[in-house]
PDB file of C-alpha atoms and ligand atoms in Angstrom:
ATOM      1  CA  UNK A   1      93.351 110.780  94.396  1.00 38.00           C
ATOM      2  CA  UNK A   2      95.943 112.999  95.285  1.00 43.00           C
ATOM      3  CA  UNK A   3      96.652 111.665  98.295  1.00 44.00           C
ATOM      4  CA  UNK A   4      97.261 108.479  96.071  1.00 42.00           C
ATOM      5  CA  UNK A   5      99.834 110.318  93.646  1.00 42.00           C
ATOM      6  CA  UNK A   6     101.629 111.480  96.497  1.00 42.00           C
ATOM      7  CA  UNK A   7     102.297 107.938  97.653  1.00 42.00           C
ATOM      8  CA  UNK A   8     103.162 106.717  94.149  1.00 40.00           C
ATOM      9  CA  UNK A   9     105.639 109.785  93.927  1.00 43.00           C
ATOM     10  CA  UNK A  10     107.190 109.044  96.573  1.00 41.00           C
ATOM     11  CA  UNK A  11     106.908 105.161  96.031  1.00 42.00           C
ATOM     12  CA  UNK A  12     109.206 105.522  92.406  1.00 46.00           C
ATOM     13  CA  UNK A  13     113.051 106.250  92.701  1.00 51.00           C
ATOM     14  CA  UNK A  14     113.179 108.600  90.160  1.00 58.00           C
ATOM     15  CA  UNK A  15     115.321 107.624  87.036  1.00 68.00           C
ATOM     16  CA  UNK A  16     113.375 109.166  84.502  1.00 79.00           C
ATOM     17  CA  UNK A  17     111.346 112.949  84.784  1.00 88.00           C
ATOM     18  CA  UNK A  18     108.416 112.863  86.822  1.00 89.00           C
ATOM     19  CA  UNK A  19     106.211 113.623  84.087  1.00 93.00           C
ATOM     20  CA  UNK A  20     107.493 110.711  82.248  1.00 91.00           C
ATOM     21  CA  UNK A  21     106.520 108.458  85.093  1.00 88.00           C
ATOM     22  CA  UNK A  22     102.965 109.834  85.309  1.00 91.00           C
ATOM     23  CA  UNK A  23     102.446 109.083  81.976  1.00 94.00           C
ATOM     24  CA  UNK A  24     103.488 105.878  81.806  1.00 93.00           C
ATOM     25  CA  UNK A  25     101.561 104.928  85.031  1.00 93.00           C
ATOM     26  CA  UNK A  26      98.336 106.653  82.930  1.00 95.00           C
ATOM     27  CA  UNK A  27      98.992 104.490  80.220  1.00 97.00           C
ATOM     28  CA  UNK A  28      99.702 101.238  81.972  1.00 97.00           C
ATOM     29  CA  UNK A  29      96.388  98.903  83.793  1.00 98.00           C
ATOM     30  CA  UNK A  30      94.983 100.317  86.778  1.00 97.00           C
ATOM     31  CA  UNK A  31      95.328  99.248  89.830  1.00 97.00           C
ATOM     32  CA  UNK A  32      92.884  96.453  90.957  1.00 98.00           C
ATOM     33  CA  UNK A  33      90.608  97.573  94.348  1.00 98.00           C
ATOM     34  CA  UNK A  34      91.527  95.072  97.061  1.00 98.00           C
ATOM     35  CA  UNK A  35      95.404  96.500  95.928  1.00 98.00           C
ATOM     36  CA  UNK A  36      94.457 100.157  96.363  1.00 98.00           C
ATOM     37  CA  UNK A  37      92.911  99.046  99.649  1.00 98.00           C
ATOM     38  CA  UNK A  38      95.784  97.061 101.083  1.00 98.00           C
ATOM     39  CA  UNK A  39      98.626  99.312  99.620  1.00 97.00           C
ATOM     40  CA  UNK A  40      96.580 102.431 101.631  1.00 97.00           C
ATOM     41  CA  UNK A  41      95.950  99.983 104.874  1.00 97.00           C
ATOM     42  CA  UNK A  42      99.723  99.277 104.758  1.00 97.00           C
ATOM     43  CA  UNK A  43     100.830 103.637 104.328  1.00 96.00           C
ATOM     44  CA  UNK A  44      98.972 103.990 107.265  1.00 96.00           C
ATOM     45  CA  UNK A  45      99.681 100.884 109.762  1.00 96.00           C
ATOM     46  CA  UNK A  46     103.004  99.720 108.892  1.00 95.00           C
ATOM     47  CA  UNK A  47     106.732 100.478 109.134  1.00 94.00           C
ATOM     48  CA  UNK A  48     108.292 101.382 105.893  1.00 93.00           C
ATOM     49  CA  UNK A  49     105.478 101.358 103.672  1.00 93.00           C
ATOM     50  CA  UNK A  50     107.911 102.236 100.680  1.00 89.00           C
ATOM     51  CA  UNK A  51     108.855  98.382 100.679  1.00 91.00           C
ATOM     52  CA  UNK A  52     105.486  97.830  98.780  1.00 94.00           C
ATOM     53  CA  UNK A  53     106.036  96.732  95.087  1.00 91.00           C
ATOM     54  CA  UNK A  54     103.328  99.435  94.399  1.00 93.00           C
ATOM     55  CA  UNK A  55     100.493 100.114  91.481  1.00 95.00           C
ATOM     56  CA  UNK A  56     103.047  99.832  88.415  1.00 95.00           C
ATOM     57  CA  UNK A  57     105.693  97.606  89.064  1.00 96.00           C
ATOM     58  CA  UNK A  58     102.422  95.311  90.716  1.00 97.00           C
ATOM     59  CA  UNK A  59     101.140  95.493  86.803  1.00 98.00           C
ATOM     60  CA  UNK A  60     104.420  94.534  85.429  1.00 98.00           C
ATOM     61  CA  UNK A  61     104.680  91.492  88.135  1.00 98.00           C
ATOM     62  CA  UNK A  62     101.303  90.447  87.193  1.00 98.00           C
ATOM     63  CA  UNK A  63     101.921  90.928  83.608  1.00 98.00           C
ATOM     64  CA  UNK A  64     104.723  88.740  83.902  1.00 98.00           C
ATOM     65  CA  UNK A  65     102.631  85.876  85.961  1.00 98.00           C
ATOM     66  CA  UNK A  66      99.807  85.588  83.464  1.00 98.00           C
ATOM     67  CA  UNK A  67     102.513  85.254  80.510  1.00 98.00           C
ATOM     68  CA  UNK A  68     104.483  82.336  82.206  1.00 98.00           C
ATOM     69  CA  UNK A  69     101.257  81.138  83.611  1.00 98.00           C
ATOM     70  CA  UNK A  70     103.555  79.199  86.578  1.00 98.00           C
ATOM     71  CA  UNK A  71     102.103  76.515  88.261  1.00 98.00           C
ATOM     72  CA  UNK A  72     103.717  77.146  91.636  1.00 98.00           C
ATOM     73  CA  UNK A  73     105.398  80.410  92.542  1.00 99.00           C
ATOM     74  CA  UNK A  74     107.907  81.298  95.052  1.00 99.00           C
ATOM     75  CA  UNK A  75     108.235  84.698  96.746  1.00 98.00           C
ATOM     76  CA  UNK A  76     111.162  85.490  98.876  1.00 98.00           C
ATOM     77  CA  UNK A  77     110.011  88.602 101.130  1.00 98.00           C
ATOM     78  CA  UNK A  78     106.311  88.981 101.304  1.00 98.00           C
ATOM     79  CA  UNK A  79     106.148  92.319 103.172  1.00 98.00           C
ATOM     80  CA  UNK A  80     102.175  93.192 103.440  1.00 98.00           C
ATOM     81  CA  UNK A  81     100.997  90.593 100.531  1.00 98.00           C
ATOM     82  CA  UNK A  82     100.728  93.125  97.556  1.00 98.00           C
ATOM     83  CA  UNK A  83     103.478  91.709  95.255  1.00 98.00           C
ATOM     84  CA  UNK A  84     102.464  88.172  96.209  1.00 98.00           C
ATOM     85  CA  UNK A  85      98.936  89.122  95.205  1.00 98.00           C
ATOM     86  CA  UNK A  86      99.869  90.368  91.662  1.00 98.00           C
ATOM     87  CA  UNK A  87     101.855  87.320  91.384  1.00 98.00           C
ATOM     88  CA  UNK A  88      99.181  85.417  92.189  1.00 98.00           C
ATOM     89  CA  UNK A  89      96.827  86.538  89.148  1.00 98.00           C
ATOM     90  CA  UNK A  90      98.999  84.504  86.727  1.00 98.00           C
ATOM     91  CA  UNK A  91      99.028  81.183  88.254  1.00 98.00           C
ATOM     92  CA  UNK A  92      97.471  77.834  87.299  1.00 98.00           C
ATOM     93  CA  UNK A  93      94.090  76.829  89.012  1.00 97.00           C
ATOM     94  CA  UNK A  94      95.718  73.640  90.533  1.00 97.00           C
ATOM     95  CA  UNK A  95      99.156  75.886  91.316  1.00 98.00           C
ATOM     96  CA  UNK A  96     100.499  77.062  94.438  1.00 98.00           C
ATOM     97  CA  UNK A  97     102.585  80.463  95.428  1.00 98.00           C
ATOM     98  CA  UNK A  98     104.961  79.789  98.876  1.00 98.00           C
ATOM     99  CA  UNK A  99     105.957  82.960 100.085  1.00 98.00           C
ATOM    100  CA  UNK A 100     108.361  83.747 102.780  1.00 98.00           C
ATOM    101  CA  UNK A 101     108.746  86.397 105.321  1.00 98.00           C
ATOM    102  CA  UNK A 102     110.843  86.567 108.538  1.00 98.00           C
ATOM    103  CA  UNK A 103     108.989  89.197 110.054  1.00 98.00           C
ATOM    104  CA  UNK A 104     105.776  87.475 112.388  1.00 97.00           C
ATOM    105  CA  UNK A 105     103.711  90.644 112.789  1.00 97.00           C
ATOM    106  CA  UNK A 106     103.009  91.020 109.101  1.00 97.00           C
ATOM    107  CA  UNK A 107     101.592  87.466 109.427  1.00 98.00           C
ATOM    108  CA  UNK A 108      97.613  88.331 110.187  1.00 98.00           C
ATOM    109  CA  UNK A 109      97.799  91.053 107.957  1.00 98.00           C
ATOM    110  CA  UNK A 110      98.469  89.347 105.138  1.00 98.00           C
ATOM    111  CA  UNK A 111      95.876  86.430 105.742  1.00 98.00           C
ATOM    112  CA  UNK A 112      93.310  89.019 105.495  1.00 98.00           C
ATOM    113  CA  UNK A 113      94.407  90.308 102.533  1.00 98.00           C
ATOM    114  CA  UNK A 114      94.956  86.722 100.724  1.00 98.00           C
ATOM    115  CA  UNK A 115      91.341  85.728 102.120  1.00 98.00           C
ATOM    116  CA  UNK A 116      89.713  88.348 100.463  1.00 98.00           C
ATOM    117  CA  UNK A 117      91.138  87.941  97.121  1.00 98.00           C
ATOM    118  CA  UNK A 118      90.329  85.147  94.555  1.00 98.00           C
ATOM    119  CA  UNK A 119      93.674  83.393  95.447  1.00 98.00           C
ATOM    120  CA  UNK A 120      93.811  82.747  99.344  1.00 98.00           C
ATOM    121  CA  UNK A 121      93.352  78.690  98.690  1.00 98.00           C
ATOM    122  CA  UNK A 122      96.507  79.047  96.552  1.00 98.00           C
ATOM    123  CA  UNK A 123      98.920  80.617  99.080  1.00 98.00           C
ATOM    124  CA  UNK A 124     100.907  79.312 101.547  1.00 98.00           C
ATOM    125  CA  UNK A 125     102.949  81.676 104.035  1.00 98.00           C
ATOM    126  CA  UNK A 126     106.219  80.427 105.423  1.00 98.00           C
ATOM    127  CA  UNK A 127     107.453  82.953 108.567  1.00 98.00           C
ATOM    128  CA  UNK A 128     110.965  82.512 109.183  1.00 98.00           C
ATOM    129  CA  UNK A 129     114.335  82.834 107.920  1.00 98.00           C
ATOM    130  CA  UNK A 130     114.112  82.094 103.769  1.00 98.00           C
ATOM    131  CA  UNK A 131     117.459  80.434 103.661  1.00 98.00           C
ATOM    132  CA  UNK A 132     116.228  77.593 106.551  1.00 98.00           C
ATOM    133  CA  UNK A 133     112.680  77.492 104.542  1.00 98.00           C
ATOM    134  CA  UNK A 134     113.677  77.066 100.767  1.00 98.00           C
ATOM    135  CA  UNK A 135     115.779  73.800 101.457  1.00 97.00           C
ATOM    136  CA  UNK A 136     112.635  72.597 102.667  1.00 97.00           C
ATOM    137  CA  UNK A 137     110.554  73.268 100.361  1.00 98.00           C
ATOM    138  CA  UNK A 138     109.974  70.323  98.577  1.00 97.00           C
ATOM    139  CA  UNK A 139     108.494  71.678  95.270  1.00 97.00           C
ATOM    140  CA  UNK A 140     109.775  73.433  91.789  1.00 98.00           C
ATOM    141  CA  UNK A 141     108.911  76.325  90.545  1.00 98.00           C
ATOM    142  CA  UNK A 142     107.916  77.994  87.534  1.00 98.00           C
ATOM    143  CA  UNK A 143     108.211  82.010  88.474  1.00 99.00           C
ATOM    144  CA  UNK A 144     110.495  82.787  91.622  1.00 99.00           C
ATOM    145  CA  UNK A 145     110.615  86.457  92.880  1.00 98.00           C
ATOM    146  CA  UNK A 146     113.787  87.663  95.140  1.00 98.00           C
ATOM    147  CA  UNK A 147     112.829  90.483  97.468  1.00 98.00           C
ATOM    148  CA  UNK A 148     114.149  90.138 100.949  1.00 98.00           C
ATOM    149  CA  UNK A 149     117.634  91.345 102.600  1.00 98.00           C
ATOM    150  CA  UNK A 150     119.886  92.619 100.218  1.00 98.00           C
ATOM    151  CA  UNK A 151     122.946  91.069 101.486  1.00 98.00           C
ATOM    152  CA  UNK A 152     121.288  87.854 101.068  1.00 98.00           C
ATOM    153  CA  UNK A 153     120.558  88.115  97.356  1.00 98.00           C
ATOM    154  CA  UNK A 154     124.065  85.707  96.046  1.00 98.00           C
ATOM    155  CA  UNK A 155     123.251  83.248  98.779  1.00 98.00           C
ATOM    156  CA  UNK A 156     119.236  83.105  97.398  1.00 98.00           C
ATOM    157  CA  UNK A 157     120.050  82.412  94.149  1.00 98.00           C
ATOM    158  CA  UNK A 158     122.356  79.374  94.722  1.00 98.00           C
ATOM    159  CA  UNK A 159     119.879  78.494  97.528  1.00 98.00           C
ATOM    160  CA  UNK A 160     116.939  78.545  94.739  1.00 98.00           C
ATOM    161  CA  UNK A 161     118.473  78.228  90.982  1.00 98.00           C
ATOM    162  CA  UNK A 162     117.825  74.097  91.360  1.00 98.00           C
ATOM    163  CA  UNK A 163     114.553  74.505  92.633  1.00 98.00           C
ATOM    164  CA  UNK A 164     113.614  76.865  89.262  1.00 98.00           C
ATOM    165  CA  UNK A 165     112.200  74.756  86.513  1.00 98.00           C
ATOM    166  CA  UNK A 166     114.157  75.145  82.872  1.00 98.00           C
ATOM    167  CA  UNK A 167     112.051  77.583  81.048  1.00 98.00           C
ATOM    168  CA  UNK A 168     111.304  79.270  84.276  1.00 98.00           C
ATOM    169  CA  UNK A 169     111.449  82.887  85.274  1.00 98.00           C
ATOM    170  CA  UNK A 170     113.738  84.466  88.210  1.00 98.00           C
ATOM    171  CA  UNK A 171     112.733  88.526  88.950  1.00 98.00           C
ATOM    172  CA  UNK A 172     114.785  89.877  91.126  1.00 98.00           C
ATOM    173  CA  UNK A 173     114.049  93.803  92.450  1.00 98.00           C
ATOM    174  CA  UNK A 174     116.010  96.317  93.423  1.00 97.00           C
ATOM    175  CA  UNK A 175     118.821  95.555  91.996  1.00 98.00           C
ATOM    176  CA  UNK A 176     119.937  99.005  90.919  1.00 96.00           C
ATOM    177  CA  UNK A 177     119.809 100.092  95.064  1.00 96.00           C
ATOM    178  CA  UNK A 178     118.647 103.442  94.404  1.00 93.00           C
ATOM    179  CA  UNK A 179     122.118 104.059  91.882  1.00 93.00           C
ATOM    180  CA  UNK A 180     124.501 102.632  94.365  1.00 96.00           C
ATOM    181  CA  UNK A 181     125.403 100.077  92.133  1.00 97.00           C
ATOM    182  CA  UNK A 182     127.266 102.422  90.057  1.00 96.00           C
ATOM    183  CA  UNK A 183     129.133 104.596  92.846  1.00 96.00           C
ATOM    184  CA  UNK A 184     131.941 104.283  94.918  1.00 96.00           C
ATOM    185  CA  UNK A 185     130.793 101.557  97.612  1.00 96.00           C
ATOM    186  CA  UNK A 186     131.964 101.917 101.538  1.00 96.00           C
ATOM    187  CA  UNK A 187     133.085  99.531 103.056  1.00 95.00           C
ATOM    188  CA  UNK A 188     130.516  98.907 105.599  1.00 97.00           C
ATOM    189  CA  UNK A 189     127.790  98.959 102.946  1.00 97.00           C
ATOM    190  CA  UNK A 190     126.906  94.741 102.817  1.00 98.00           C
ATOM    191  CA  UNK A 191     124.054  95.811 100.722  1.00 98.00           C
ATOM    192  CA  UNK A 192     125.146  97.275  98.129  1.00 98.00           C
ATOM    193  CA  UNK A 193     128.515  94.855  97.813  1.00 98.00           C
ATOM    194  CA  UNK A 194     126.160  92.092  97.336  1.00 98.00           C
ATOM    195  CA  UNK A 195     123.911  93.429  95.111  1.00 98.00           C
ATOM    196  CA  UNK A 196     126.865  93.803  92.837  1.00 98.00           C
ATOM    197  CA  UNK A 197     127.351  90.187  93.205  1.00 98.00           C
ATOM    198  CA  UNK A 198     124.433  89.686  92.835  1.00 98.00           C
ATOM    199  CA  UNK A 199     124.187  91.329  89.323  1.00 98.00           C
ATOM    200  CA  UNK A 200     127.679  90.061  88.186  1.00 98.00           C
ATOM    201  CA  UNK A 201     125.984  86.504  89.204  1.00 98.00           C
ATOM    202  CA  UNK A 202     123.385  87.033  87.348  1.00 98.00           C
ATOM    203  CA  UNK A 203     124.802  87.933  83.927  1.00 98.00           C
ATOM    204  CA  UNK A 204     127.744  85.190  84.094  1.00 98.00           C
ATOM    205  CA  UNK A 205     125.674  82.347  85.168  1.00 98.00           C
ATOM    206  CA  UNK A 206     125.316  80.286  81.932  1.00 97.00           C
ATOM    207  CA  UNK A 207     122.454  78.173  83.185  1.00 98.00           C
ATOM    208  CA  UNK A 208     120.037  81.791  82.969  1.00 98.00           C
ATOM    209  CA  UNK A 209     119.922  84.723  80.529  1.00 98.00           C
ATOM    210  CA  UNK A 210     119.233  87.933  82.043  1.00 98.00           C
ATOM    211  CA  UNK A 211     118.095  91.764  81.064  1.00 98.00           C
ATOM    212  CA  UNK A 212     117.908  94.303  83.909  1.00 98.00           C
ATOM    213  CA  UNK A 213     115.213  96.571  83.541  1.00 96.00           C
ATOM    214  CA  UNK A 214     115.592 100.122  84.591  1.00 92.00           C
ATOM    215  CA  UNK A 215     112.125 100.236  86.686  1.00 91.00           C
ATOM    216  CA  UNK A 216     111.615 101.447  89.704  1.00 89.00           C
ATOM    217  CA  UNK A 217     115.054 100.010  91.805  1.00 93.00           C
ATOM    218  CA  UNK A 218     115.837  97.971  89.121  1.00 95.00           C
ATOM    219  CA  UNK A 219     113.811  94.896  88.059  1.00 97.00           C
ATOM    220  CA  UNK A 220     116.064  91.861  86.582  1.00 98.00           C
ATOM    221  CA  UNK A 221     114.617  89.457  84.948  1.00 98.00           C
ATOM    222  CA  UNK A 222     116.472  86.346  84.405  1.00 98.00           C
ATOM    223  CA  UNK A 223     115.189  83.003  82.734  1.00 98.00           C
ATOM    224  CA  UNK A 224     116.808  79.799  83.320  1.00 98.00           C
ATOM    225  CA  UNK A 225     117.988  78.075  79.781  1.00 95.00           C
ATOM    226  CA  UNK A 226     119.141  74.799  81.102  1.00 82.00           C
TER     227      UNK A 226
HETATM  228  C1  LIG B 301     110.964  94.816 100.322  1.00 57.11           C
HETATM  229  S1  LIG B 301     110.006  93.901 101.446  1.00 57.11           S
HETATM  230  C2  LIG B 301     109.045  92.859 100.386  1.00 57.11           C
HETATM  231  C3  LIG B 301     108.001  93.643  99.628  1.00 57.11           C
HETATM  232  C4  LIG B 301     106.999  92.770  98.909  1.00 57.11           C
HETATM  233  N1  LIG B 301     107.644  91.775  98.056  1.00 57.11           N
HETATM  234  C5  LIG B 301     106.124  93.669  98.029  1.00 57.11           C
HETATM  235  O1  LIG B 301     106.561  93.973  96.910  1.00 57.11           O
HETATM  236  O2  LIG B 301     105.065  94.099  98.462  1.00 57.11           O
HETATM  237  C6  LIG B 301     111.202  92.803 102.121  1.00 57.11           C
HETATM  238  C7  LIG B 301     110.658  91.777 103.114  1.00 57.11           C
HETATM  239  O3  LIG B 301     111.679  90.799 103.318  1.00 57.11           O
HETATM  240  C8  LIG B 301     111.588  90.312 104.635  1.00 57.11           C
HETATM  241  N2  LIG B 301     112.874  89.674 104.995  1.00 57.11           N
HETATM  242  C9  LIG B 301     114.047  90.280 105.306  1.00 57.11           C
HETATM  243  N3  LIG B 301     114.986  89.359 105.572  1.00 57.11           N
HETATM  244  C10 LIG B 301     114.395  88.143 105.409  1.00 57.11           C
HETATM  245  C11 LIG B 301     114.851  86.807 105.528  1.00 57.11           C
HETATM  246  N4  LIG B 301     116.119  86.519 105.873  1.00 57.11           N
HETATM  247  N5  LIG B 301     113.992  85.796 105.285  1.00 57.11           N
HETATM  248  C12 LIG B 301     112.700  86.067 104.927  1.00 57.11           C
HETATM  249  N6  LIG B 301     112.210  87.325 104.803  1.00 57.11           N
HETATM  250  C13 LIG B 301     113.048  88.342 105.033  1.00 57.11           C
HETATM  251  C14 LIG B 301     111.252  91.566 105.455  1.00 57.11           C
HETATM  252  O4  LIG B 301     110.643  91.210 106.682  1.00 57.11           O
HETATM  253  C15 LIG B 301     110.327  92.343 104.503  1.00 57.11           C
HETATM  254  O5  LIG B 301     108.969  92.133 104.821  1.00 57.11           O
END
């Protein structure tokens, strides 16, 4: 257990007191078994473990899911599985989730984990770069979540925005970039320049409507109007 609240400290950028967080963690759904399991399999096997969506923010996503009840889904940077899993708990019986990662050695390890939940049917992993993959997707989609390379993030959402159905939800994470969204930006730093795109995007686009949450790095959510 307290190795557990060490890794959800250190998993939450810090925007509001510690405390605060703990409490609202104790008051929000626990976190389901086979996502303890793979968040603690992933702390101790893989590189940057922090990328994780992680026990809260995996309740929001899920939350989310089960109200839009999509029938497919489209992830954009599966890392380890865990936000694709909580994704997964909202979808349709006959629905699909396509989620895309560049990175081949995370391949096997998220099999397992989609195998042993109630959704590994359902999902369909796509290894390579998302920008090649989306065109070729031929499917829409009902709940799409953005979070892959930064730099990328303008370039995802004109690669995706036709492929979201009207009515359907875009989340996008990290969008506040630990605060750099709000300080002076050098000029090397692609990430944070396009994450303020990004953002500016996001609210001007009149085919969405958009509220940026203040979880975590920054959660938007964005829902496309017509
Ligand atoms: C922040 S992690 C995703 C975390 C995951 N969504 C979760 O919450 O558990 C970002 C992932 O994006 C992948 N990625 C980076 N650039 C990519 C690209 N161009 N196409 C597809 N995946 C990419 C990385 O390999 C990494 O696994």
């Amino acid at each position: 257990m307290e190795e557990e609240q060490k890794v959800f400290k250190l998993n939450m950028a810090h925007f509001i007191p510690e405390e605060l967080e703990e409490y609202v963690v104790t008051h929000s759904e626990n976190e389901p078994e086979l996502l303890q399991q793979l968040s603690r399999e992933t702390y101790q096997k893989i590189l940057q473990p922090r990328m994780l969506s992680g026990h809260y923010q995996g309740r929001l996503l899920s939350l989310l899911s089960k109200l839009v009840n999509p029938k497919n889904i489209l992830e954009i940077g599966t890392y380890t599985g865990y936000s694709a899993l909580c994704l997964a708990e909202g979808i349709q019986p006959s629905g699909e989730l396509h989620t895309i990662d560049i990175n081949e050695e995370l391949f096997d390890f998220q099999r397992t984990y989609f195998d042993k939940s109630a959704y590994g049917k359902q999902i369909f992993q796509h290894l390579g770069n998302a920008l090649e993959i989306i065109p070729k997707l031929d499917k829409t989609f009902d709940l799409i979540f953005i979070d892959a390379d930064k730099e990328n993030y303008p370039n995802y959402f004109h690669t995706i925005i036709d492929k979201l159905n009207v009515n359907g939800i875009l989340l996008s994470d990290n969008v506040l970039w630990s605060g750099k969204v709000t300080k002076p930006v050098k000029d090397d730093d692609l990430a944070t320049k396009a994450l303020l795109e990004y953002n500016t995007l996001l609210k001007e686009d009149k085919r969405i409507e958009t509220v940026l949450l203040p979880i975590r790095d920054g959660l938007t959510i964005s829902r496309k109007s017509n």
